[in-house]
Amino acid sequence: MIYCVEDDINIRELIIYTLNHTGFNAKGFANSKEFFKEVNILKPDLVLLDIMLPDENGNDILKKLRSNIDTVKIPVIMLTAKTNEYDKVVALDQGADDYVTKPFGMMELISRIKAVLRRSNDKIKKDLLTYKELNVDLNSHEVYLNDTLVELTVKEFELLSNLMKSRNIVLTRDVLLEKIWGYSFDGETRTVDVHIRSLRKKLGSFSHYIETVHGLGYKLGKKDEK
Amino acid sequence: MIYCVEDDINIRELIIYTLNHTGFNAKGFANSKEFFKEVNILKPDLVLLDIMLPDENGNDILKKLRSNIDTVKIPVIMLTAKTNEYDKVVALDQGADDYVTKPFGMMELISRIKAVLRRSNDKIKKDLLTYKELNVDLNSHEVYLNDTLVELTVKEFELLSNLMKSRNIVLTRDVLLEKIWGYSFDGETRTVDVHIRSLRKKLGSFSHYIETVHGLGYKLGKKDEK
DNA sequence: TCGCTGATTTAACATTTTTTTTACATTTAG
DNA sequence: CTAAATGTAAAAAAAATGTTAAATCAGCGA
């Protein structure tokens, strides 16, 4: 699903019509408010964003999208007036994926949409953490040890991927609980330890790399490596 | 050592020549394959990466560098063609430290290299305390003496890092108890002394730098050195 | 809804590591 | 020289972690 935020009804309708007739699924919004209302319900695969809008500047919308975890990765193409170089730079700076200068042809727009989607797919596909002989695919939630799949439960997976992301840094039980379980638990619980145990068991000899830092927590990375 | 990956032989040679004549040590590679072969042998301090390359896109190389534990922290400066705004954004997204737009002058390149190296040093130093041949990494909680790891317990580690932070300043037992143990203990306890003892033992000859200030407490740093 | 399945948490106990205490030796300041 | 401060080793105590098994929970198909 593609969302298009554009106040000019002619341009908007034209875009929606064209997209819906070229294999896409598109929906138009005249302003920021409408748009965000819908975004909260369904996240689009891509957003076409006009910079000049009645209620809120397109760059501000972009900023909002990028500052929210749920929308940070949605690809955005900005629709800019030719004259405004500054906005263009700001947009790219804030993480727009591409921009199209008005007036533009539908062919160009579609080709850019396809390009952005293709690239964004590639990007997603490559969300891969690697450490030694271990590969953790954040998208498919799969873990490969020497190319053989290791089946982990959700908690084990989160534990491992957090350790991978913070390699060589000690993560305390508190931090792990906060990050994975979401609570700031005061009282004592052995949950983390037990999951570490089962994770280690499943990872076999690789578990040497999951170090216990006595009195602190756990860490990925062997002592003797800098 | 700086590695430069750039397929255009003229640009490459120019960069290498300039760097080697301005106090740097640089080596050039025409493609990804060559580059990675060398990286496996020796990790560079910084990489200059062209985006357009014959065998593999510069952004993909960057991603590989960032997904591998050994290379994740190597600073990277991208060399981009002016036209390609998108790649630039992607590059910064993936953790490039800076980019230079072609065509660029050698002065600019060098100033950016210096800036990136400076920043990357600052970053590392932030979590790393150094005194003589001793390094204390506050993140990984590791202590290296002449590049060999010294295993410390939590209390020993805290003791040492407090001394490191307040080098040349006497820390009384009260202060240390307060800072590390968290209590304002009235009665007498030999705890600090005992931990100092074991710390010294583990630090071998370096322990000369941990001075006892009779009647007061302990201090890192020899009298005769400033 | 019920009962099944696998995941997760809790609980209990074993083991390991760290910390503190103790007791005595040694050093230092005055 | 003497009293107070510090060094040191070993024992004792405490705390942290490992491990297993049982209890609980959540999702799902009948």
XYZ file of C-alpha atoms (C1' of nucleotides) in Angstrom:
512
model
C 0.000 0.000 0.000
C 1.249 3.438 -0.988
C 0.056 6.606 0.714
C 0.226 9.921 -1.089
C 0.034 13.192 0.823
C -0.640 16.052 -1.580
C -3.021 18.976 -1.224
C -3.542 19.697 -4.925
C -6.504 17.520 -5.775
C -5.631 17.239 -9.455
C -2.127 15.960 -8.871
C -3.289 13.696 -6.074
C -6.043 12.067 -8.077
C -3.769 11.639 -11.033
C -1.156 9.869 -8.948
C -3.656 7.627 -7.176
C -5.373 6.742 -10.417
C -2.127 5.905 -12.169
C -0.741 3.853 -9.319
C -3.942 1.894 -8.918
C -3.774 1.056 -12.604
C -0.199 -0.125 -12.615
C -0.352 -2.877 -10.057
C -0.050 -0.733 -6.963
C -2.476 -0.035 -4.219
C -2.643 3.646 -3.398
C -4.568 6.026 -1.185
C -4.485 9.816 -1.124
C -4.584 12.369 1.675
C -4.959 16.108 1.417
C -3.237 16.939 4.688
C -1.078 15.730 7.520
C -3.880 15.104 9.949
C -5.798 12.709 7.732
C -2.599 10.979 6.828
C -1.456 10.257 10.373
C -4.893 9.072 11.349
C -4.594 6.421 8.672
C -0.959 5.592 9.397
C -1.925 4.654 12.913
C -4.270 2.097 11.489
C -2.182 0.677 8.666
C 1.474 1.240 7.881
C 2.042 1.791 4.164
C 4.920 0.292 2.221
C 5.876 3.671 0.842
C 4.859 7.295 1.214
C 4.768 10.034 -1.397
C 5.083 13.289 0.442
C 4.490 16.766 -0.884
C 6.609 19.361 0.836
C 4.170 22.255 0.630
C 1.060 21.362 2.544
C -1.686 23.427 4.194
C -1.433 22.239 7.762
C 2.046 20.860 8.180
C 5.258 21.021 6.188
C 6.257 17.782 4.460
C 9.646 17.825 6.086
C 8.028 17.930 9.486
C 5.898 14.957 8.595
C 9.018 13.156 7.478
C 10.679 14.002 10.751
C 7.759 12.565 12.663
C 7.824 9.397 10.627
C 11.516 8.999 11.216
C 11.282 9.570 14.918
C 8.801 6.799 15.487
C 10.012 3.247 15.723
C 7.031 1.877 13.834
C 7.434 4.144 10.864
C 11.139 4.841 10.817
C 11.806 2.386 8.039
C 8.956 3.261 5.709
C 10.458 4.532 2.455
C 9.509 8.103 1.594
C 9.695 9.911 -1.713
C 9.376 13.676 -1.515
C 7.520 15.690 -4.118
C 9.260 19.037 -4.404
C 8.842 22.193 -6.370
C 11.767 22.743 -8.648
C 12.730 26.040 -7.114
C 13.246 24.881 -3.585
C 16.713 23.356 -3.372
C 16.928 23.881 0.339
C 13.954 21.705 1.225
C 15.373 18.996 -0.956
C 18.612 18.905 0.969
C 16.804 18.955 4.278
C 14.603 16.107 3.132
C 17.477 13.872 2.134
C 19.203 14.788 5.314
C 16.241 13.676 7.314
C 16.175 10.354 5.610
C 13.958 10.709 2.575
C 14.723 7.927 0.150
C 14.341 9.927 -3.023
C 12.638 12.998 -4.376
C 10.805 13.924 -7.526
C 10.729 17.458 -8.829
C 7.440 18.932 -9.981
C 6.273 18.883 -12.606
C 7.002 15.217 -13.139
C 5.708 12.594 -15.469
C 3.944 9.494 -14.241
C 6.550 7.266 -15.865
C 9.280 8.871 -13.880
C 7.352 8.660 -10.647
C 6.621 4.985 -11.085
C 10.159 4.146 -11.991
C 11.395 5.920 -8.875
C 8.842 4.190 -6.707
C 9.948 0.855 -8.048
C 13.579 1.707 -7.496
C 13.006 2.784 -3.926
C 10.953 -0.294 -3.147
C 13.576 -2.512 -4.669
C 16.327 -0.894 -2.647
C 14.317 -0.967 0.498
C 13.739 -4.664 0.014
C 17.436 -5.206 -0.436
C 18.060 -3.260 2.707
C 15.649 -5.347 4.681
C 17.044 -8.539 3.322
C 20.422 -7.595 4.583
C 19.463 -7.011 8.176
C 21.925 -9.607 9.207
C 24.124 -9.710 12.248
C 27.295 -11.720 12.018
C 29.706 -12.854 14.649
C 32.222 -15.533 13.910
C 30.386 -18.550 12.554
C 27.019 -17.254 13.716
C 24.479 -15.411 11.578
C 21.372 -13.800 12.985
C 18.749 -12.689 10.519
C 16.607 -10.066 12.181
C 13.923 -10.228 9.550
C 13.307 -13.905 9.209
C 14.187 -14.436 12.851
C 16.507 -17.206 11.885
C 19.812 -18.100 13.376
C 22.463 -19.994 11.492
C 25.489 -21.588 13.040
C 27.880 -22.690 10.322
C 24.988 -22.641 7.877
C 22.863 -24.956 9.935
C 19.695 -23.567 11.373
C 19.376 -23.250 15.122
C 15.837 -23.074 16.399
C 15.405 -20.529 19.124
C 12.394 -19.385 21.031
C 11.448 -15.722 20.949
C 13.184 -14.846 24.197
C 16.297 -16.730 23.266
C 16.364 -14.970 19.944
C 15.989 -11.548 21.503
C 18.630 -12.328 24.029
C 21.032 -13.377 21.343
C 20.334 -10.488 19.018
C 20.737 -7.980 21.804
C 24.062 -9.470 22.701
C 25.048 -9.404 19.040
C 24.089 -5.780 18.695
C 26.105 -4.835 21.732
C 29.026 -7.081 21.120
C 31.825 -6.756 23.623
C 29.679 -4.647 25.872
C 28.386 -6.015 29.111
C 24.618 -6.100 29.327
C 23.302 -6.279 32.847
C 20.276 -8.350 33.723
C 18.389 -5.142 34.358
C 19.139 -3.812 30.913
C 18.181 -7.090 29.303
C 14.936 -7.275 31.233
C 14.152 -3.731 30.258
C 14.949 -4.285 26.594
C 13.420 -7.699 26.083
C 10.768 -8.073 28.712
C 9.929 -4.420 28.864
C 9.752 -4.093 32.573
C 11.876 -2.493 35.165
C 11.754 -5.261 37.676
C 13.175 -4.568 41.089
C 12.894 -7.874 42.850
C 15.123 -10.718 41.932
C 14.313 -13.069 39.138
C 16.353 -15.827 37.575
C 14.607 -15.579 34.255
C 17.519 -14.142 32.349
C 19.894 -16.757 33.671
C 17.614 -19.581 32.727
C 17.239 -18.273 29.201
C 20.941 -17.765 28.888
C 21.312 -21.352 29.935
C 18.992 -22.676 27.269
C 20.494 -20.383 24.664
C 23.950 -21.651 25.472
C 22.755 -25.200 25.302
C 21.358 -24.681 21.814
C 24.438 -22.882 20.586
C 26.777 -25.679 21.579
C 30.411 -24.753 21.433
C 29.630 -21.261 20.214
C 28.369 -20.534 23.701
C 31.949 -19.956 24.705
C 31.484 -16.530 23.265
C 28.652 -15.734 25.626
C 30.519 -14.697 28.676
C 29.285 -14.297 32.181
C 30.663 -11.189 33.764
C 30.332 -11.998 37.405
C 28.535 -9.339 39.365
C 27.348 -7.577 36.234
C 25.684 -9.558 33.535
C 26.473 -11.110 30.192
C 28.543 -10.168 27.205
C 29.199 -11.463 23.735
C 32.846 -11.782 22.901
C 35.797 -13.684 24.229
C 38.118 -12.136 26.724
C 41.211 -12.786 24.729
C 40.001 -10.818 21.749
C 40.083 -7.115 21.583
C 47.110 2.692 7.721
C 44.460 4.001 5.347
C 42.914 1.847 2.639
C 41.415 3.406 -0.444
C 38.999 1.467 -2.649
C 38.583 3.227 -5.963
C 38.504 1.787 -9.441
C 39.653 4.878 -11.328
C 43.397 4.484 -11.370
C 44.084 8.198 -11.720
C 42.082 9.211 -8.699
C 43.381 6.285 -6.713
C 47.008 6.971 -7.402
C 46.531 10.637 -6.678
C 44.978 9.915 -3.304
C 47.584 7.340 -2.336
C 50.403 9.592 -3.418
C 49.060 12.572 -1.543
C 48.353 10.649 1.641
C 51.759 9.009 1.642
C 53.295 12.433 1.373
C 51.359 14.003 4.202
C 52.287 11.744 7.052
C 49.784 9.001 6.358
C 50.290 5.460 5.273
C 47.972 4.512 2.467
C 47.292 1.605 0.160
C 44.951 1.437 -2.816
C 42.624 -1.225 -4.152
C 40.783 -1.302 -7.432
C 37.949 -3.540 -6.269
C 36.157 -5.136 -3.383
C 37.825 -8.498 -3.670
C 41.360 -7.245 -3.374
C 40.325 -4.981 -0.578
C 38.777 -7.676 1.579
C 41.707 -9.975 1.000
C 43.912 -7.335 2.551
C 41.500 -6.413 5.319
C 41.662 -9.973 6.549
C 45.374 -9.573 6.934
C 45.571 -6.082 8.384
C 42.788 -3.862 9.646
C 43.198 -0.276 8.496
C 42.559 2.761 10.691
C 40.304 4.284 8.081
C 38.792 3.375 4.733
C 38.068 5.600 1.752
C 35.340 3.938 -0.215
C 34.166 4.755 -3.691
C 30.503 3.998 -4.195
C 30.663 2.999 -7.844
C 32.877 -0.020 -8.190
C 33.155 -2.727 -10.837
C 32.504 -5.803 -8.720
C 30.603 -4.647 -5.669
C 28.766 -1.494 -4.702
C 30.509 0.630 -2.077
C 27.463 0.636 0.119
C 27.493 -3.139 0.171
C 31.113 -3.130 1.177
C 30.254 -0.719 3.932
C 27.488 -2.968 5.127
C 29.834 -5.927 5.224
C 32.353 -3.965 7.214
C 29.689 -2.928 9.660
C 28.316 -6.395 10.151
C 31.611 -7.928 11.095
C 32.920 -7.662 14.612
C 36.475 -7.039 13.555
C 35.722 -4.183 11.223
C 32.612 -2.615 12.677
C 34.443 0.289 14.220
C 36.738 1.193 11.358
C 35.881 4.733 10.224
C 34.737 4.974 6.620
C 34.586 7.972 4.324
C 32.553 7.504 1.153
C 33.575 8.988 -2.169
C 30.413 9.818 -4.094
C 29.564 11.264 -7.426
C 27.743 14.525 -7.087
C 24.625 13.334 -8.809
C 23.834 10.440 -6.586
C 22.072 11.848 -3.567
C 20.429 8.593 -2.685
C 23.600 6.608 -2.192
C 24.889 9.322 0.031
C 21.892 9.044 2.317
C 22.136 5.285 2.374
C 25.811 5.474 3.172
C 25.327 7.725 6.160
C 22.471 5.512 7.188
C 24.671 2.483 7.204
C 27.207 4.141 9.357
C 29.615 5.908 7.074
C 31.445 8.560 9.044
C 31.548 11.158 6.311
C 31.428 11.515 2.568
C 33.244 13.542 -0.019
C 31.655 14.507 -3.284
C 33.617 14.106 -6.482
C 35.388 15.981 -7.777
C 37.138 16.922 -4.576
C 40.394 18.618 -3.751
C 43.131 16.889 -1.825
C 43.043 19.554 0.856
C 39.416 18.850 1.544
C 39.946 15.112 1.614
C 42.785 15.328 4.093
C 40.953 17.706 6.345
C 38.004 15.344 6.424
C 40.202 12.353 7.104
C 41.771 14.165 10.010
C 38.399 15.204 11.347
C 37.043 11.651 11.186
C 40.125 10.202 12.829
C 39.920 12.795 15.557
C 36.279 12.025 16.210
C 36.842 8.318 16.192
C 39.677 8.683 18.672
C 37.506 10.763 20.959
C 34.791 8.193 20.775
C 37.081 5.402 21.765
C 38.776 7.383 24.471
C 35.475 8.134 26.081
C 35.114 4.676 27.472
C 38.739 3.898 27.827
C 40.954 4.936 30.688
C 44.640 4.755 30.058
C 47.582 5.092 32.377
C 51.020 3.982 31.343
C 50.777 0.449 30.027
C 47.337 -0.063 31.559
C 44.020 0.205 29.722
C 40.651 0.056 31.405
C 37.650 -0.398 29.153
C 34.541 0.742 30.960
C 32.199 -0.839 28.433
C 33.482 -4.331 28.245
C 34.789 -4.121 31.782
C 38.109 -5.373 30.638
C 41.532 -4.401 31.860
C 44.575 -4.769 29.695
C 48.122 -4.594 30.919
C 50.475 -4.442 27.973
C 47.744 -5.947 25.814
C 47.263 -8.922 28.046
C 44.010 -9.255 29.824
C 43.844 -9.014 33.587
C 40.796 -10.549 35.180
C 39.391 -8.469 37.976
C 36.370 -8.891 40.175
C 33.769 -6.156 40.304
C 35.155 -4.518 43.404
C 38.694 -4.646 42.122
C 37.572 -3.180 38.844
C 35.740 -0.336 40.530
C 38.655 0.327 42.771
C 41.006 0.534 39.853
C 38.774 2.653 37.657
C 38.177 5.097 40.482
C 41.883 5.428 41.016
C 42.359 5.861 37.274
C 39.747 8.566 37.104
C 41.330 10.431 39.998
C 44.925 9.887 39.112
C 47.388 11.634 41.375
C 44.641 12.382 43.840
C 44.486 10.598 47.150
C 41.289 8.680 47.736
C 40.583 7.932 51.360
C 39.065 4.668 52.440
C 35.923 6.536 53.388
C 35.576 8.014 49.952
C 36.198 4.684 48.295
C 33.682 2.935 50.518
C 31.161 5.612 49.744
C 31.760 5.471 46.004
C 32.072 1.756 45.516
C 30.232 0.159 48.366
C 27.684 2.876 48.682
C 27.723 3.128 52.394
C 29.067 5.541 54.883
C 30.553 3.024 57.212
C 31.608 4.243 60.608
C 33.223 1.265 62.240
C 36.537 0.020 61.075
C 36.828 -2.428 58.267
C 39.826 -3.732 56.396
C 37.853 -4.415 53.277
C 39.421 -1.724 51.142
C 42.908 -2.762 52.116
C 42.238 -6.359 51.282
C 40.904 -5.448 47.880
C 43.823 -3.184 47.210
C 46.023 -6.086 48.085
C 44.399 -8.442 45.614
C 44.314 -5.758 42.970
C 48.006 -5.137 43.377
C 48.681 -8.828 43.223
C 46.875 -9.125 39.906
C 48.552 -6.073 38.444
C 52.053 -7.348 39.129
C 54.742 -4.782 38.673
C 52.232 -2.123 37.658
C 51.143 -2.038 41.271
C 54.056 0.265 41.943
C 51.813 2.977 40.670
C 49.201 2.310 43.320
C 50.614 4.196 46.237
C 49.681 3.972 49.856
C 49.453 7.386 51.414
C 49.970 6.624 55.024
C 47.246 7.930 57.277
C 45.049 8.883 54.344
C 44.328 6.333 51.696
C 45.458 5.327 48.224
C 46.502 7.102 45.088
C 47.348 6.214 41.518
C 50.609 7.692 40.283
C 54.161 7.761 41.482
C 55.408 10.631 43.581
C 58.206 11.433 41.225
C 55.973 11.686 38.173
C 53.534 14.323 37.290
C -14.698 -24.083 25.720
C -11.382 -27.848 26.596
C -7.293 -29.980 26.541
C -2.881 -30.160 24.296
C 1.683 -28.270 23.214
C 5.586 -25.725 23.697
C 7.397 -21.568 25.863
C 8.293 -19.196 29.915
C 8.725 -18.484 34.693
C 9.391 -19.951 39.291
C 11.511 -22.510 42.694
C 14.881 -25.348 44.784
C 19.298 -26.902 45.227
C 24.329 -27.262 43.655
C 28.337 -25.012 42.537
C 31.359 -21.338 41.933
C 33.104 -16.920 42.860
C 33.483 -12.961 45.471
C 33.617 -10.494 49.604
C 34.409 -9.914 54.317
C 36.352 -11.123 58.566
C 39.918 -12.482 61.393
C 44.359 -12.924 63.138
C 48.808 -11.917 62.927
C 53.027 -9.736 60.643
C 55.174 -5.697 59.153
C 55.874 -0.890 58.477
C 55.684 3.947 59.572
C 55.372 8.372 62.044
C 56.486 10.768 65.908
C 60.696 2.494 70.864
C 55.801 2.412 70.614
C 51.252 2.982 68.990
C 48.756 3.307 65.028
C 48.367 2.115 60.361
C 48.932 -1.019 56.796
C 50.177 -5.648 54.568
C 49.026 -10.361 54.126
C 47.111 -15.041 54.129
C 43.650 -17.979 55.071
C 39.159 -19.085 56.860
C 34.410 -17.984 56.915
C 30.479 -15.947 55.097
C 27.848 -14.157 51.599
C 26.479 -13.539 47.065
C 26.058 -14.737 42.368
C 25.434 -18.021 38.959
C 24.498 -22.767 36.989
C 21.283 -26.298 36.551
C 17.253 -29.029 36.727
C 12.592 -29.892 37.238
C 8.114 -28.638 38.199
C 4.504 -25.073 37.789
C 2.400 -21.735 35.049
C 1.038 -19.498 30.974
C -0.375 -18.627 26.119
C -1.845 -20.008 21.832
C -4.313 -23.186 19.033
C -7.006 -26.825 16.968
C -10.886 -29.890 18.008
